[in-house]
Coordinates of C-alpha atoms in Angstrom, one line a residue:
Chain A
M131 CA 127.0 77.6 74.7
S132 CA 130.0 75.3 75.2
N133 CA 133.7 75.4 75.6
D134 CA 135.8 76.0 72.5
G135 CA 139.4 75.2 72.2
Q136 CA 139.9 78.0 69.6
R137 CA 138.1 80.7 71.5
F138 CA 138.7 82.8 74.6
D139 CA 135.6 83.5 76.7
R140 CA 135.8 85.9 79.6
L141 CA 135.0 84.3 82.9
P142 CA 131.7 85.4 84.4
A143 CA 132.2 87.8 87.4
T144 CA 130.1 85.7 89.8
D145 CA 128.0 82.6 90.1
A146 CA 124.9 84.7 89.2
E147 CA 126.3 85.5 85.8
R148 CA 127.5 82.0 85.0
E149 CA 125.9 80.6 81.9
L150 CA 128.1 77.6 81.4
E151 CA 128.1 74.9 84.0
N152 CA 131.5 74.1 85.5
R153 CA 133.1 77.3 84.2
A154 CA 135.0 79.0 87.0
T155 CA 134.0 82.5 87.9
R156 CA 136.3 85.5 88.4
E157 CA 135.3 85.5 92.0
E158 CA 136.3 81.9 92.5
V159 CA 139.6 82.3 90.8
V160 CA 140.6 85.3 92.8
E161 CA 139.4 83.7 96.0
W162 CA 141.4 80.5 95.3
W163 CA 144.7 82.5 95.0
D164 CA 143.8 84.2 98.2
Q165 CA 142.9 81.1 100.2
R166 CA 145.7 78.9 98.8
F167 CA 148.6 81.4 98.8
G168 CA 147.4 84.5 100.6
I169 CA 147.7 86.5 97.3
G170 CA 144.8 89.0 97.7
P171 CA 142.3 90.3 95.2
E172 CA 144.2 93.6 94.9
E173 CA 146.9 91.8 93.0
F174 CA 144.4 91.1 90.2
E175 CA 142.4 94.4 90.2
D176 CA 143.5 95.3 86.7
H177 CA 143.4 91.8 85.2
S178 CA 140.7 89.9 83.4
F179 CA 140.4 86.1 83.3
W180 CA 139.6 83.9 80.3
E181 CA 138.9 80.3 79.5
K182 CA 140.0 78.6 76.3
G183 CA 139.3 74.9 76.2
A184 CA 138.0 73.1 79.2
G185 CA 139.5 74.5 82.3
K186 CA 142.4 76.4 80.9
I187 CA 142.3 79.8 82.5
W188 CA 144.4 82.7 81.2
V189 CA 145.1 86.1 82.8
L190 CA 145.3 89.3 80.9
H191 CA 146.1 92.9 82.0
G192 CA 143.2 94.9 80.8
A193 CA 140.5 93.4 78.6
V194 CA 139.5 92.7 75.0
P195 CA 136.0 91.9 73.5
S196 CA 134.6 88.5 74.5
P197 CA 134.6 86.0 72.9
T198 CA 137.7 86.4 70.8
E199 CA 139.4 84.0 68.4
I200 CA 143.1 84.7 68.6
E201 CA 146.2 82.6 69.4
G202 CA 147.0 83.8 72.9
L203 CA 145.7 86.2 75.5
G204 CA 148.1 87.2 78.4
M205 CA 149.4 84.2 80.3
K206 CA 148.2 80.7 81.0
F207 CA 147.4 81.0 84.7
L208 CA 145.4 78.1 86.2
R209 CA 143.9 74.7 85.4
T210 CA 140.4 74.2 86.7
R211 CA 137.8 71.5 86.1
Q212 CA 139.8 68.9 88.0
E213 CA 139.7 67.9 91.6
H214 CA 142.5 70.2 92.6
W215 CA 143.1 73.4 90.8
K216 CA 146.7 73.8 89.5
P217 CA 148.5 77.0 88.9
T218 CA 151.0 77.3 86.0
T219 CA 154.8 77.6 86.7
N220 CA 154.8 80.9 84.8
A221 CA 151.9 82.3 86.8
V222 CA 153.6 81.3 90.1
Q223 CA 156.8 82.9 89.0
R224 CA 155.0 86.1 88.0
F225 CA 152.6 86.5 90.9
G226 CA 154.0 84.1 93.6
R227 CA 156.3 86.6 95.2
E228 CA 153.4 88.0 97.3
A229 CA 152.5 84.5 98.6
T230 CA 152.2 84.1 102.4
R231 CA 150.8 80.6 102.6
N232 CA 151.8 77.2 101.1
V233 CA 155.3 78.3 100.1
I234 CA 158.0 75.7 100.6
D235 CA 161.5 77.2 101.0
L236 CA 164.3 75.2 99.4
D237 CA 168.0 75.3 100.2
P238 CA 170.4 75.7 97.2
E239 CA 170.8 71.9 96.7
E240 CA 167.0 71.3 96.9
A241 CA 166.3 74.2 94.6
M242 CA 168.6 72.9 91.9
A243 CA 167.1 69.4 92.1
F244 CA 163.6 70.9 91.9
V245 CA 164.3 72.9 88.8
R246 CA 165.8 69.9 87.2
G247 CA 162.5 68.1 87.6
K248 CA 163.5 65.8 90.5
D249 CA 161.1 64.6 93.2
Q250 CA 162.4 64.8 96.7
E251 CA 161.6 63.4 100.2
L252 CA 161.1 66.6 102.3
E253 CA 159.6 67.5 105.7
W254 CA 156.6 69.8 105.3
D255 CA 153.9 70.4 108.0
G256 CA 151.6 72.5 105.8
D257 CA 148.8 71.6 103.5
W258 CA 149.2 68.8 100.9
G259 CA 148.6 69.6 97.3
Y260 CA 149.9 72.2 94.9
L261 CA 152.3 74.6 96.5
I262 CA 154.9 77.2 95.6
A263 CA 158.5 76.2 95.7
A264 CA 160.8 79.1 96.4
H265 CA 164.4 79.8 97.2
E266 CA 166.6 82.8 98.4
I267 CA 168.3 84.7 95.6
A268 CA 169.8 88.2 95.5
G269 CA 168.5 89.3 98.8
G270 CA 164.9 88.0 98.6
R271 CA 162.7 85.0 98.3
E272 CA 161.9 84.1 94.7
P273 CA 159.3 81.5 93.5
L274 CA 160.8 78.7 91.4
G275 CA 157.6 77.1 90.3
V276 CA 154.8 74.7 91.3
G277 CA 155.4 71.6 93.5
L278 CA 152.9 68.9 94.4
Y279 CA 153.4 67.8 98.0
L280 CA 152.0 64.3 98.9
H281 CA 153.1 61.6 101.5
G282 CA 156.3 63.3 102.5
E283 CA 157.4 63.9 98.9
L284 CA 157.8 67.1 97.0
R285 CA 157.1 66.4 93.3
S286 CA 158.5 68.9 90.8
V287 CA 155.9 69.8 88.1
V288 CA 158.2 72.2 86.3
P289 CA 157.5 71.6 82.6
K290 CA 160.3 70.1 80.6
G291 CA 160.8 73.2 78.5
R292 CA 161.2 75.3 81.6
R293 CA 163.7 73.2 83.5
R294 CA 167.1 74.4 84.2
E295 CA 169.8 73.1 81.9
D296 CA 172.8 71.2 83.4
Chain B
M200 CA 180.9 87.0 52.2
E201 CA 181.0 87.9 48.4
V202 CA 177.4 89.0 48.7
L203 CA 178.5 91.8 51.0
S204 CA 180.9 93.3 48.4
R205 CA 177.9 95.1 46.8
Y206 CA 177.9 97.3 49.9
E207 CA 181.5 98.5 49.5
P208 CA 180.4 101.9 48.2
L209 CA 178.3 102.4 51.3
V210 CA 180.5 101.3 54.1
D211 CA 183.5 103.2 55.5
D212 CA 186.5 101.0 56.4
F213 CA 185.2 98.0 54.4
E214 CA 188.0 95.7 55.6
A215 CA 187.0 96.3 59.2
F216 CA 183.4 95.7 58.3
L217 CA 184.2 92.3 56.7
A218 CA 186.5 91.3 59.6
A219 CA 183.7 92.1 62.1
C220 CA 181.2 90.0 60.1
E221 CA 183.5 87.0 60.5
R222 CA 183.7 87.4 64.3
P223 CA 181.1 85.7 66.6
L224 CA 178.8 88.1 68.5
P225 CA 179.3 88.8 72.2
S226 CA 176.8 87.0 74.5
V227 CA 174.3 89.7 75.3
V228 CA 171.1 89.6 77.3
R229 CA 168.4 92.2 78.2
V230 CA 167.1 92.4 81.7
N231 CA 163.3 91.9 81.9
T232 CA 162.3 94.7 84.3
I233 CA 158.8 93.2 84.6
K234 CA 160.3 90.5 86.8
A235 CA 163.5 92.0 88.3
G236 CA 165.5 95.2 88.4
V237 CA 168.9 95.5 86.8
E238 CA 170.6 95.7 90.3
R239 CA 168.9 92.6 91.6
T240 CA 169.8 90.7 88.4
K241 CA 173.5 91.8 88.7
R242 CA 173.5 90.7 92.3
A243 CA 172.1 87.2 91.3
L244 CA 174.8 86.9 88.6
D245 CA 177.5 87.9 91.2
E246 CA 176.2 85.2 93.6
E247 CA 176.6 82.7 90.8
G248 CA 180.0 83.9 89.7
V249 CA 178.9 85.0 86.2
D250 CA 180.8 88.2 85.1
Y251 CA 179.0 90.8 83.1
E252 CA 179.6 94.1 81.5
G253 CA 176.9 96.8 81.1
R254 CA 176.2 99.2 78.2
A255 CA 176.1 102.9 78.8
W256 CA 173.3 103.6 76.3
N257 CA 170.9 101.0 77.8
P258 CA 171.3 99.9 81.4
T259 CA 169.1 96.8 80.7
V260 CA 171.6 95.4 78.2
L261 CA 174.3 93.2 79.7
E262 CA 177.1 91.3 78.1
L263 CA 177.6 88.0 80.0
E264 CA 181.0 86.3 80.3
T265 CA 179.4 83.0 79.6
G266 CA 178.4 81.3 76.4
K267 CA 175.4 79.8 78.2
P268 CA 173.2 82.5 79.6
G269 CA 170.4 79.9 79.7
N270 CA 172.2 78.1 82.4
T271 CA 171.9 80.8 85.1
W272 CA 169.3 81.5 87.9
P273 CA 168.3 84.9 86.4
Y274 CA 167.4 83.1 83.1
F275 CA 165.4 80.4 84.9
H276 CA 163.4 83.1 86.7
G277 CA 162.8 85.0 83.4
W278 CA 164.8 88.0 84.6
I279 CA 167.0 88.0 81.5
H280 CA 166.4 87.2 77.8
G281 CA 169.0 86.6 75.1
Q282 CA 168.7 89.6 72.8
E283 CA 171.5 90.9 70.6
E284 CA 172.5 94.5 71.6
V285 CA 171.4 96.2 68.4
S286 CA 168.1 94.3 68.4
S287 CA 167.1 96.1 71.6
L288 CA 167.3 99.4 69.7
P289 CA 163.9 99.5 67.8
A290 CA 161.7 99.1 70.9
T291 CA 163.5 102.1 72.5
V292 CA 163.0 104.1 69.3
L293 CA 159.3 103.2 69.4
D294 CA 159.2 104.5 72.9
P295 CA 155.8 103.0 73.9
Q296 CA 154.1 104.5 77.0
P297 CA 152.0 102.7 79.6
G298 CA 148.3 102.7 78.5
E299 CA 149.0 103.1 74.8
R300 CA 147.8 100.7 72.1
V301 CA 150.8 99.0 70.5
L302 CA 151.2 96.5 67.6
D303 CA 154.3 94.4 67.0
A304 CA 153.4 93.4 63.4
C305 CA 156.1 90.8 62.9
A306 CA 156.6 89.8 66.4
A307 CA 158.0 86.2 66.6
P308 CA 160.1 85.0 68.4
G309 CA 159.1 87.8 70.8
G310 CA 162.3 89.5 72.2
K311 CA 161.2 92.9 71.0
T312 CA 157.6 92.3 72.1
A313 CA 158.8 91.5 75.6
Q314 CA 160.9 94.7 75.6
I315 CA 157.9 96.7 74.5
A316 CA 155.8 95.1 77.2
A317 CA 158.4 95.9 79.8
L318 CA 158.6 99.6 78.7
M319 CA 154.9 99.7 79.3
D320 CA 155.2 98.2 82.8
D321 CA 153.2 95.1 81.6
T322 CA 150.1 97.2 80.9
G323 CA 148.6 97.0 77.5
P324 CA 147.2 96.3 75.1
V325 CA 150.2 95.0 73.2
V326 CA 149.3 93.0 70.2
A327 CA 152.0 90.6 69.0
N328 CA 151.3 89.3 65.5
D329 CA 153.1 86.9 63.2
N330 CA 151.9 84.7 60.4
N331 CA 153.8 81.5 61.2
L332 CA 152.4 79.1 63.8
G333 CA 155.7 77.6 64.7
R334 CA 157.3 80.9 65.3
L335 CA 154.3 82.0 67.3
S336 CA 154.6 79.1 69.6
A337 CA 158.2 80.3 70.4
L338 CA 156.8 83.8 71.0
R339 CA 154.2 82.5 73.4
F340 CA 156.7 80.4 75.3
N341 CA 159.0 83.4 75.6
A342 CA 156.2 85.8 76.6
E343 CA 155.0 83.5 79.4
R344 CA 158.5 82.7 80.6
L345 CA 159.1 86.5 80.9
G346 CA 155.8 86.9 82.8
L347 CA 154.0 89.2 80.3
T348 CA 150.3 89.5 81.0
N349 CA 149.6 92.4 78.6
V350 CA 150.1 90.7 75.2
A351 CA 147.4 89.4 72.9
V352 CA 148.8 87.1 70.2
T353 CA 147.4 87.1 66.7
R354 CA 148.2 85.1 63.6
Q355 CA 147.6 87.2 60.5
D356 CA 149.3 88.3 57.3
A357 CA 150.6 91.7 58.5
R358 CA 149.9 93.1 55.0
N359 CA 146.2 93.0 55.6
F360 CA 146.1 93.1 59.4
S361 CA 142.6 93.3 60.9
L362 CA 142.2 95.1 64.2
K363 CA 138.8 93.5 64.8
P364 CA 139.8 90.4 66.9
V365 CA 141.4 92.7 69.5
G366 CA 138.6 95.2 69.6
L367 CA 140.6 98.3 68.6
D368 CA 140.1 100.9 65.9
A369 CA 143.7 102.1 65.7
F370 CA 147.1 101.8 67.3
D371 CA 149.2 104.6 68.9
R372 CA 152.5 102.9 67.9
V373 CA 153.5 100.0 65.6
L374 CA 156.8 98.2 65.3
V375 CA 157.5 96.7 61.9
D376 CA 160.6 94.5 62.4
A377 CA 160.2 93.1 59.0
P378 CA 161.1 89.7 57.6
C379 CA 164.3 90.4 55.5
S380 CA 167.3 88.8 53.9
C381 CA 169.0 88.9 57.3
E382 CA 172.5 89.8 56.1
G383 CA 173.1 91.6 59.4
I384 CA 172.9 88.4 61.4
I385 CA 175.8 86.7 59.7
R386 CA 177.8 86.9 62.9
K387 CA 175.1 84.8 64.7
R388 CA 174.4 82.5 61.7
P389 CA 177.4 82.3 59.4
D390 CA 175.4 80.4 56.8
T391 CA 172.8 83.1 56.4
L392 CA 174.1 84.3 53.0
D393 CA 174.4 80.8 51.4
E394 CA 170.9 81.1 49.9
W395 CA 171.2 84.9 49.1
S396 CA 169.8 86.0 45.7
L397 CA 168.9 89.4 44.3
S398 CA 165.4 88.0 43.4
H399 CA 164.8 87.1 47.0
V400 CA 165.8 90.6 48.1
E401 CA 163.4 92.1 45.5
G402 CA 160.6 89.7 46.5
V403 CA 161.0 90.4 50.2
S404 CA 161.1 94.1 49.5
G405 CA 157.6 93.8 48.1
V406 CA 156.3 92.1 51.2
Q407 CA 158.0 94.7 53.4
K408 CA 156.3 97.5 51.5
G409 CA 152.9 95.8 52.0
I410 CA 153.5 95.3 55.7
L411 CA 154.7 98.9 56.3
K412 CA 151.8 100.4 54.4
R413 CA 149.3 98.5 56.4
A414 CA 151.1 99.4 59.7
I415 CA 150.8 103.1 58.8
Q416 CA 147.1 102.7 57.9
A417 CA 146.4 101.0 61.3
T418 CA 148.1 103.9 63.2
C419 CA 146.2 107.0 64.5
E420 CA 147.2 110.4 63.3
G421 CA 150.2 111.6 65.2
G422 CA 151.2 108.0 66.0
T423 CA 154.5 106.4 65.5
V424 CA 155.7 103.6 63.3
V425 CA 159.2 102.2 63.6
Y426 CA 160.5 100.2 60.7
S427 CA 163.6 98.0 61.2
T428 CA 165.4 95.1 59.5
C429 CA 168.6 93.2 60.1
T430 CA 169.9 93.7 56.6
F431 CA 172.1 96.2 54.7
A432 CA 170.2 96.0 51.3
P433 CA 168.8 99.5 50.4
E434 CA 166.1 97.6 48.4
E435 CA 164.7 96.4 51.8
N436 CA 165.4 99.6 53.7
E437 CA 165.4 103.1 52.1
A438 CA 163.5 101.9 49.0
V439 CA 160.7 100.6 51.2
L440 CA 160.6 104.0 53.1
D441 CA 160.6 105.8 49.7
H442 CA 157.7 103.7 48.6
V443 CA 155.5 104.4 51.6
L444 CA 156.3 108.1 51.7
E445 CA 154.8 108.3 48.2
H446 CA 151.7 106.2 49.0
E447 CA 150.8 106.9 52.7
D448 CA 150.4 109.9 54.9
C449 CA 153.6 109.8 56.9
R450 CA 157.0 111.4 57.3
V451 CA 160.4 110.2 58.4
V452 CA 161.5 111.8 61.7
E453 CA 164.9 112.0 63.4
F454 CA 165.6 110.0 66.5
D455 CA 168.4 109.9 69.1
S456 CA 170.8 107.2 68.2
A457 CA 172.7 106.0 71.2
L458 CA 174.8 103.6 69.1
D459 CA 177.2 104.7 66.4
S460 CA 175.3 104.8 63.1
R461 CA 175.3 106.2 59.6
P462 CA 172.4 108.0 57.8
G463 CA 170.1 106.3 55.4
V464 CA 171.3 106.3 51.8
T465 CA 169.5 108.4 49.1
E466 CA 171.0 106.7 46.0
W467 CA 171.5 103.1 45.2
Q468 CA 172.3 101.5 41.8
G469 CA 170.7 104.2 39.7
E470 CA 167.7 104.7 42.0
E471 CA 167.1 107.9 43.9
Y472 CA 165.1 108.0 47.1
D473 CA 163.3 110.8 49.0
A474 CA 165.9 113.0 50.7
S475 CA 164.2 112.4 54.1
V476 CA 165.3 108.8 54.2
R477 CA 168.7 110.2 55.5
K478 CA 166.9 110.4 58.9
A479 CA 166.9 106.6 59.1
R480 CA 170.0 105.0 60.7
R481 CA 172.2 102.2 59.4
Y482 CA 174.2 100.2 62.0
Y483 CA 177.3 98.3 60.9
P484 CA 179.0 95.5 62.8
H485 CA 182.4 97.1 63.1
H486 CA 181.1 100.3 64.7
N487 CA 179.5 99.0 67.9
D488 CA 180.6 95.3 67.8
T489 CA 177.0 94.3 67.1
G490 CA 175.0 92.7 64.2
G491 CA 174.0 94.8 61.3
F492 CA 170.8 96.8 61.5
F493 CA 168.5 99.4 59.9
C494 CA 166.0 101.5 61.8
A495 CA 163.6 104.3 60.8
K496 CA 161.1 106.3 62.8
L497 CA 157.9 107.5 61.0
E498 CA 155.2 109.9 62.1
V499 CA 151.8 109.2 60.8
T500 CA 150.3 112.5 59.4
G501 CA 146.9 111.5 58.1

């Protein structure tokens, strides 16, 4: 059994059910969101998780038979099989509102620079690594996307096609 | 515009119809309720100084006073999606409910899929199918930007759609927003009719019949199929309904039409269609200041 770039395989629930070395488990994925962002398992109770290609994890509301060979299944959610797991911009926008940890709040000017893909020198006394960049809009905090914080710098990893137009 | 002269016998106030076809469309978006409510979206637009105007028939439809809706915070956050007003009609006619099994048979680029997903509160399964890889990548991009997690995307010829890959035996509702000659989108793309030919209309009509037949076969008894096009040609509209009424177990049913519309036509160029095709609705650009559209609701009886 191996990874297949054309096929969606459902993540094993736990380590005990894991047949493929290095494949993340559902338990690990849910725990990661909880530990990194304080987004608890209850947020994903009705969702299933899938791998297509090495380390590309997708989230689906509900389930379909596994494996399945189709073009897309729910939303690309998380990149595993690298030193630091990396959530997708779309997943952070969809689920990141509930985050209580590792959220960097940007003022209007910083937010605009961030969504244009600019890196910025910013103070941050939290964890380094991937975090959720957010701003205040229409009476609430709203996640903008994924940032990478290293050495006093916030790097924007908003994909080119998702950046805000000038 | 000469192409449209064939519809003079069908359209009241033909001069107003032609004049409307020459005007550009208003800039209209649909609020994506999976990510934000209509009120919060309006507040965000207020904060940015972008004026808007609602539509009484559908509170999620907003006309924006900007030619660049893509350059707003609500767009960046996936709270709004550019979707022409009349294009948001078929999903409301389909009326999908949370927990149902729904197929969007010709789904790309995904505006109607996203609306279906939102009407189901992002629960599924919603299967979004299209046969073109390029258009499917646009659909996937839009679906993810709008935060949909309930959509399975398939690439099949909708004329012989297989339910196997998604593990279902039937759908409760299917939308067939069929590929068509697109006469109704002339306000968005003025060069649409440059390549128009009767043989294309007749060819695409055959494809439409095949897709609609398969959609009806894939739907459970008592289920709903909505057939829509953005064209005026009866060959692609009422003639397609007439064909499936003869060959499949289904009937045309009435639906509430919030926008001003005209009934389906039962006669066209010497052909006569089943009288029930009058229950389908035709939407003309000069009646609601929209694109042109055709929409029919079918109940599956077998």
